[in-house]
mmCIF file of C-alpha atoms and ligand atoms in Angstrom:
data_model
loop_
_atom_site.group_PDB
_atom_site.id
_atom_site.type_symbol
_atom_site.label_atom_id
_atom_site.label_comp_id
_atom_site.label_asym_id
_atom_site.label_seq_id
_atom_site.Cartn_x
_atom_site.Cartn_y
_atom_site.Cartn_z
ATOM 1 C CA MET A 1 33.157 50.069 -11.454
ATOM 2 C CA ASN A 2 29.934 48.733 -12.824
ATOM 3 C CA VAL A 3 26.834 48.492 -10.549
ATOM 4 C CA SER A 4 27.057 44.676 -10.172
ATOM 5 C CA GLU A 5 30.667 44.773 -8.982
ATOM 6 C CA ASN A 6 29.703 47.560 -6.468
ATOM 7 C CA LEU A 7 26.740 45.515 -5.333
ATOM 8 C CA ALA A 8 28.877 42.395 -4.808
ATOM 9 C CA GLU A 9 31.302 44.508 -2.659
ATOM 10 C CA ILE A 10 28.507 46.159 -0.620
ATOM 11 C CA GLN A 11 26.915 42.732 -0.063
ATOM 12 C CA GLU A 12 30.214 41.337 1.203
ATOM 13 C CA ARG A 13 30.610 44.290 3.569
ATOM 14 C CA ILE A 14 27.006 43.755 4.803
ATOM 15 C CA ALA A 15 27.846 40.074 5.322
ATOM 16 C CA LYS A 16 30.871 40.883 7.517
ATOM 17 C CA ALA A 17 28.907 43.376 9.567
ATOM 18 C CA CYS A 18 26.262 40.752 10.112
ATOM 19 C CA GLU A 19 28.710 38.149 11.154
ATOM 20 C CA LYS A 20 30.152 40.563 13.696
ATOM 21 C CA SER A 21 26.842 41.355 15.274
ATOM 22 C CA SER A 22 25.413 37.692 14.754
ATOM 23 C CA ARG A 23 22.685 38.714 12.416
ATOM 24 C CA ASN A 24 21.284 37.108 9.423
ATOM 25 C CA PRO A 25 22.164 39.104 6.170
ATOM 26 C CA GLU A 26 18.883 38.160 4.721
ATOM 27 C CA GLU A 27 17.318 40.665 7.296
ATOM 28 C CA VAL A 28 19.102 43.505 5.438
ATOM 29 C CA ASN A 29 17.445 45.040 2.459
ATOM 30 C CA ILE A 30 19.451 47.084 0.111
ATOM 31 C CA ILE A 31 17.631 50.095 -1.364
ATOM 32 C CA ALA A 32 19.344 51.599 -4.443
ATOM 33 C CA VAL A 33 19.184 55.189 -4.129
ATOM 34 C CA THR A 34 18.841 56.426 -7.799
ATOM 35 C CA LYS A 35 18.247 60.120 -7.330
ATOM 36 C CA TYR A 36 21.655 61.068 -8.740
ATOM 37 C CA VAL A 37 21.590 58.837 -11.816
ATOM 38 C CA SER A 38 19.848 58.155 -15.041
ATOM 39 C CA VAL A 39 17.199 55.518 -15.739
ATOM 40 C CA GLU A 40 19.676 53.444 -17.566
ATOM 41 C CA ARG A 41 21.964 53.243 -14.393
ATOM 42 C CA ALA A 42 18.828 52.375 -12.393
ATOM 43 C CA ARG A 43 18.205 49.538 -14.812
ATOM 44 C CA GLU A 44 21.758 48.332 -14.324
ATOM 45 C CA ALA A 45 21.160 48.085 -10.660
ATOM 46 C CA ILE A 46 17.901 46.051 -11.333
ATOM 47 C CA GLN A 47 19.916 43.748 -13.669
ATOM 48 C CA ALA A 48 22.367 43.234 -10.912
ATOM 49 C CA GLY A 49 19.798 42.011 -8.612
ATOM 50 C CA ILE A 50 18.481 45.065 -6.818
ATOM 51 C CA ARG A 51 14.766 44.845 -5.985
ATOM 52 C CA HIS A 52 14.264 48.164 -4.065
ATOM 53 C CA LEU A 53 14.528 51.568 -5.598
ATOM 54 C CA GLY A 54 14.719 54.923 -3.615
ATOM 55 C CA GLU A 55 14.078 58.395 -4.752
ATOM 56 C CA ASN A 56 13.919 61.610 -2.760
ATOM 57 C CA ARG A 57 12.023 63.923 -5.047
ATOM 58 C CA VAL A 58 8.383 63.651 -6.373
ATOM 59 C CA ASP A 59 9.274 64.343 -9.973
ATOM 60 C CA GLY A 60 12.372 62.113 -10.069
ATOM 61 C CA PHE A 61 10.377 59.336 -8.490
ATOM 62 C CA LEU A 62 7.372 59.597 -10.896
ATOM 63 C CA HIS A 63 9.746 59.724 -13.908
ATOM 64 C CA LYS A 64 11.672 56.751 -12.801
ATOM 65 C CA GLN A 65 8.543 54.807 -12.124
ATOM 66 C CA GLU A 66 6.932 55.826 -15.438
ATOM 67 C CA VAL A 67 9.863 54.313 -17.558
ATOM 68 C CA ILE A 68 10.951 51.486 -15.431
ATOM 69 C CA GLN A 69 8.646 48.610 -15.934
ATOM 70 C CA GLU A 70 10.651 45.891 -14.158
ATOM 71 C CA HIS A 71 8.931 44.799 -10.835
ATOM 72 C CA VAL A 72 10.731 46.501 -7.856
ATOM 73 C CA ASP A 73 9.534 47.958 -4.576
ATOM 74 C CA TRP A 74 9.368 51.740 -4.662
ATOM 75 C CA HIS A 75 10.653 53.782 -1.676
ATOM 76 C CA PHE A 76 10.042 57.475 -1.332
ATOM 77 C CA ILE A 77 12.985 58.562 1.045
ATOM 78 C CA GLY A 78 12.853 62.369 0.829
ATOM 79 C CA THR A 79 10.822 64.988 2.593
ATOM 80 C CA LEU A 80 7.244 64.860 1.449
ATOM 81 C CA GLN A 81 5.461 68.244 1.126
ATOM 82 C CA SER A 82 1.847 67.872 1.992
ATOM 83 C CA ARG A 83 0.662 69.441 -1.195
ATOM 84 C CA LYS A 84 2.507 66.768 -3.142
ATOM 85 C CA VAL A 85 0.994 63.764 -1.267
ATOM 86 C CA LYS A 86 -1.781 63.199 -3.781
ATOM 87 C CA LYS A 87 0.689 62.845 -6.651
ATOM 88 C CA VAL A 88 2.617 60.000 -5.161
ATOM 89 C CA ILE A 89 0.939 58.270 -2.237
ATOM 90 C CA ASP A 90 -0.750 55.579 -4.110
ATOM 91 C CA GLN A 91 2.348 54.978 -6.275
ATOM 92 C CA LEU A 92 4.856 54.311 -3.507
ATOM 93 C CA ASP A 93 5.311 51.056 -1.711
ATOM 94 C CA TYR A 94 7.100 52.509 1.308
ATOM 95 C CA LEU A 95 7.328 56.088 2.716
ATOM 96 C CA HIS A 96 10.523 56.682 4.820
ATOM 97 C CA SER A 97 9.733 60.283 5.840
ATOM 98 C CA LEU A 98 6.603 60.509 8.053
ATOM 99 C CA ASP A 99 7.549 63.270 10.410
ATOM 100 C CA ARG A 100 4.484 65.320 11.264
ATOM 101 C CA LEU A 101 0.752 64.836 12.004
ATOM 102 C CA SER A 102 -0.193 67.309 9.202
ATOM 103 C CA LEU A 103 1.426 64.827 6.775
ATOM 104 C CA ALA A 104 -0.389 62.032 8.265
ATOM 105 C CA LYS A 105 -3.669 63.861 7.977
ATOM 106 C CA GLU A 106 -2.992 64.464 4.265
ATOM 107 C CA ILE A 107 -2.090 60.888 3.593
ATOM 108 C CA GLU A 108 -5.318 59.750 5.313
ATOM 109 C CA LYS A 109 -7.302 62.126 3.022
ATOM 110 C CA ARG A 110 -5.541 61.010 -0.253
ATOM 111 C CA ALA A 111 -4.502 57.353 -0.031
ATOM 112 C CA SER A 112 -6.773 54.774 -1.405
ATOM 113 C CA LYS A 113 -4.935 51.923 0.266
ATOM 114 C CA SER A 114 -2.741 51.338 3.331
ATOM 115 C CA VAL A 115 0.478 52.997 3.305
ATOM 116 C CA SER A 116 3.569 51.510 4.929
ATOM 117 C CA CYS A 117 5.578 54.087 6.652
ATOM 118 C CA PHE A 118 8.748 54.709 8.530
ATOM 119 C CA VAL A 119 8.654 57.559 11.009
ATOM 120 C CA GLN A 120 11.741 59.821 10.477
ATOM 121 C CA VAL A 121 13.669 60.577 13.514
ATOM 122 C CA ASN A 122 16.208 63.396 13.878
ATOM 123 C CA VAL A 123 18.399 61.550 16.189
ATOM 124 C CA SER A 124 21.452 63.724 16.015
ATOM 125 C CA GLY A 125 19.528 66.826 16.844
ATOM 126 C CA GLU A 126 21.145 68.714 14.004
ATOM 127 C CA GLU A 127 19.109 71.737 12.873
ATOM 128 C CA SER A 128 19.371 70.947 9.228
ATOM 129 C CA LYS A 129 17.813 67.465 9.468
ATOM 130 C CA HIS A 130 14.175 66.546 9.156
ATOM 131 C CA GLY A 131 12.449 64.310 11.499
ATOM 132 C CA MET A 132 11.039 64.120 14.976
ATOM 133 C CA LYS A 133 12.994 64.489 18.139
ATOM 134 C CA PRO A 134 13.589 61.073 19.801
ATOM 135 C CA GLN A 135 11.497 61.969 22.773
ATOM 136 C CA GLU A 136 8.486 62.889 20.660
ATOM 137 C CA VAL A 137 8.383 59.679 18.693
ATOM 138 C CA GLU A 138 6.539 57.557 21.184
ATOM 139 C CA ASN A 139 3.506 59.890 21.484
ATOM 140 C CA PHE A 140 3.502 60.740 17.882
ATOM 141 C CA ILE A 141 3.232 57.014 16.958
ATOM 142 C CA ARG A 142 0.464 56.440 19.524
ATOM 143 C CA ASP A 143 -1.519 59.251 17.946
ATOM 144 C CA LEU A 144 -1.175 57.757 14.370
ATOM 145 C CA LYS A 145 -3.850 55.312 15.471
ATOM 146 C CA GLU A 146 -6.342 57.998 14.342
ATOM 147 C CA TYR A 147 -5.180 57.556 10.703
ATOM 148 C CA PRO A 148 -6.131 53.929 9.657
ATOM 149 C CA SER A 149 -4.366 54.185 6.326
ATOM 150 C CA ILE A 150 -1.019 54.568 8.059
ATOM 151 C CA GLN A 151 0.960 51.454 9.133
ATOM 152 C CA VAL A 152 4.109 52.262 10.937
ATOM 153 C CA ILE A 153 6.377 49.527 9.866
ATOM 154 C CA GLY A 154 9.594 51.115 11.320
ATOM 155 C CA LEU A 155 11.795 54.032 12.114
ATOM 156 C CA MET A 156 14.119 55.958 9.748
ATOM 157 C CA THR A 157 17.164 58.380 10.211
ATOM 158 C CA MET A 158 19.835 59.999 8.488
ATOM 159 C CA ALA A 159 23.033 60.078 10.716
ATOM 160 C CA PRO A 160 25.108 63.196 10.918
ATOM 161 C CA TYR A 161 27.759 63.551 8.162
ATOM 162 C CA THR A 162 30.739 62.550 10.185
ATOM 163 C CA ASP A 163 33.538 59.850 10.217
ATOM 164 C CA ASP A 164 33.402 59.586 14.007
ATOM 165 C CA GLU A 165 32.368 56.014 14.499
ATOM 166 C CA ASN A 166 31.319 56.507 18.051
ATOM 167 C CA VAL A 167 28.921 59.290 17.089
ATOM 168 C CA LEU A 168 27.394 57.271 14.223
ATOM 169 C CA ARG A 169 27.166 54.213 16.427
ATOM 170 C CA GLY A 170 25.578 56.107 19.143
ATOM 171 C CA CYS A 171 22.898 57.386 16.781
ATOM 172 C CA PHE A 172 22.061 54.040 15.376
ATOM 173 C CA ARG A 173 21.914 52.489 18.794
ATOM 174 C CA THR A 174 19.573 55.068 20.014
ATOM 175 C CA MET A 175 17.262 54.342 16.996
ATOM 176 C CA ARG A 176 17.343 50.651 17.751
ATOM 177 C CA GLU A 177 16.382 51.240 21.405
ATOM 178 C CA LEU A 178 13.560 53.598 20.311
ATOM 179 C CA ARG A 179 12.322 50.831 17.904
ATOM 180 C CA ASP A 180 12.393 48.237 20.561
ATOM 181 C CA GLN A 181 10.487 50.452 22.888
ATOM 182 C CA ILE A 182 7.643 51.048 20.316
ATOM 183 C CA ARG A 183 7.620 47.375 19.295
ATOM 184 C CA GLU A 184 7.030 46.325 22.822
ATOM 185 C CA LYS A 185 3.743 48.107 22.776
ATOM 186 C CA ASN A 186 2.354 45.826 20.250
ATOM 187 C CA TYR A 187 0.206 48.460 18.488
ATOM 188 C CA SER A 188 -1.730 47.010 15.763
ATOM 189 C CA HIS A 189 -1.223 50.190 13.589
ATOM 190 C CA ALA A 190 2.481 50.214 14.460
ATOM 191 C CA PRO A 191 4.234 46.881 14.426
ATOM 192 C CA CYS A 192 7.484 48.905 13.992
ATOM 193 C CA ASN A 193 9.844 45.986 13.105
ATOM 194 C CA TYR A 194 12.171 47.727 10.817
ATOM 195 C CA LEU A 195 14.968 50.151 10.966
ATOM 196 C CA SER A 196 15.835 52.310 7.785
ATOM 197 C CA MET A 197 19.279 53.631 8.419
ATOM 198 C CA GLY A 198 22.762 53.515 6.908
ATOM 199 C CA MET A 199 23.982 55.232 3.704
ATOM 200 C CA SER A 200 27.154 54.943 1.565
ATOM 201 C CA ASN A 201 29.362 56.297 4.308
ATOM 202 C CA ASP A 202 28.041 54.596 7.373
ATOM 203 C CA PHE A 203 26.051 51.487 6.390
ATOM 204 C CA GLU A 204 28.232 48.928 7.985
ATOM 205 C CA ILE A 205 27.925 50.527 11.349
ATOM 206 C CA ALA A 206 24.146 50.868 10.875
ATOM 207 C CA VAL A 207 23.931 47.115 9.999
ATOM 208 C CA GLU A 208 25.984 46.230 13.041
ATOM 209 C CA GLU A 209 23.383 48.069 15.094
ATOM 210 C CA GLY A 210 20.445 46.626 13.560
ATOM 211 C CA ALA A 211 19.470 48.257 10.212
ATOM 212 C CA THR A 212 16.981 46.333 8.122
ATOM 213 C CA HIS A 213 16.913 48.689 5.217
ATOM 214 C CA VAL A 214 20.073 50.417 4.055
ATOM 215 C CA ARG A 215 19.669 53.323 1.561
ATOM 216 C CA ILE A 216 22.759 53.455 -0.680
ATOM 217 C CA GLY A 217 23.324 55.858 -3.522
ATOM 218 C CA THR A 218 26.818 56.825 -4.360
ATOM 219 C CA SER A 219 28.840 53.750 -3.573
ATOM 220 C CA LEU A 220 26.262 51.493 -5.401
ATOM 221 C CA VAL A 221 25.088 53.413 -8.456
ATOM 222 C CA GLY A 222 27.492 56.342 -8.266
ATOM 223 C CA LYS A 223 26.762 59.890 -8.870
ATOM 224 C CA GLU A 224 26.425 61.309 -12.372
ATOM 225 C CA THR A 225 26.992 65.014 -12.855
ATOM 226 C CA VAL A 226 24.040 66.367 -14.788
HETATM 227 C C1 PLP B 301 20.588 60.652 -0.954
HETATM 228 C C2 PLP B 301 20.061 59.811 0.181
HETATM 229 C C3 PLP B 301 20.556 58.622 0.480
HETATM 230 C C4 PLP B 301 21.833 57.959 -0.193
HETATM 231 O O1 PLP B 301 23.019 58.699 0.005
HETATM 232 P P1 PLP B 301 24.408 58.135 -0.442
HETATM 233 O O2 PLP B 301 25.343 58.834 0.517
HETATM 234 O O3 PLP B 301 24.700 58.591 -1.797
HETATM 235 O O4 PLP B 301 24.502 56.775 -0.300
HETATM 236 C C5 PLP B 301 20.066 57.848 1.494
HETATM 237 N N1 PLP B 301 18.938 58.327 2.166
HETATM 238 C C6 PLP B 301 18.401 59.489 1.887
HETATM 239 C C7 PLP B 301 17.320 60.070 2.641
HETATM 240 C C8 PLP B 301 18.897 60.266 0.801
HETATM 241 O O5 PLP B 301 18.408 61.489 0.401
#
């Protein structure tokens, strides 16, 4: 399947999920995750109408950005090591993986403009996943006030790899409640309106539960073996 056919199918599935949950599909941004694919394939996604690209590694991110001239928003979705902050922080439009104060500190030191961040939450409690524990998120975000370069625009999570719909739905719902809880505080440094959640195998449930940014790789652009 080519990217534009994949995109049409994904958009249709998002529209259905929105209908089921009385949401407006325009609230859902599709980020094409291009980490597995070539620049050519990423360009196909842009030609198909994609306006957001996501990469999870610094080198891949910088490479794609260097060769892709089209105007898109650039999302850094992977774990960011503090020592690599200076290489990418002024190049990205959105950071999805803010998960510790030491990273906030480094961003504050290196960024020359305001950085739109999602705080990454490990909602399933799996050892292998990055992100803060849900019960730590509120204090963490309160403390980010000390770092004026950081704007917390939302929360991000990776759900566990499972087909169990109840488990997935539970994770996404916890995220929405957490987001609402923080949004109610009306912090000027943390409007926290957005939810970055949902990947190829779970985006419909994520959308039903309130995702505003879905990060889709495999089922949109595919996976090329290198
Ligand atoms: C790879 C990746 C995705 C996309 O995964 P697919 O299952 O291929 O859709 C989304 N989010 C993050 C953080 C990723 O690393």
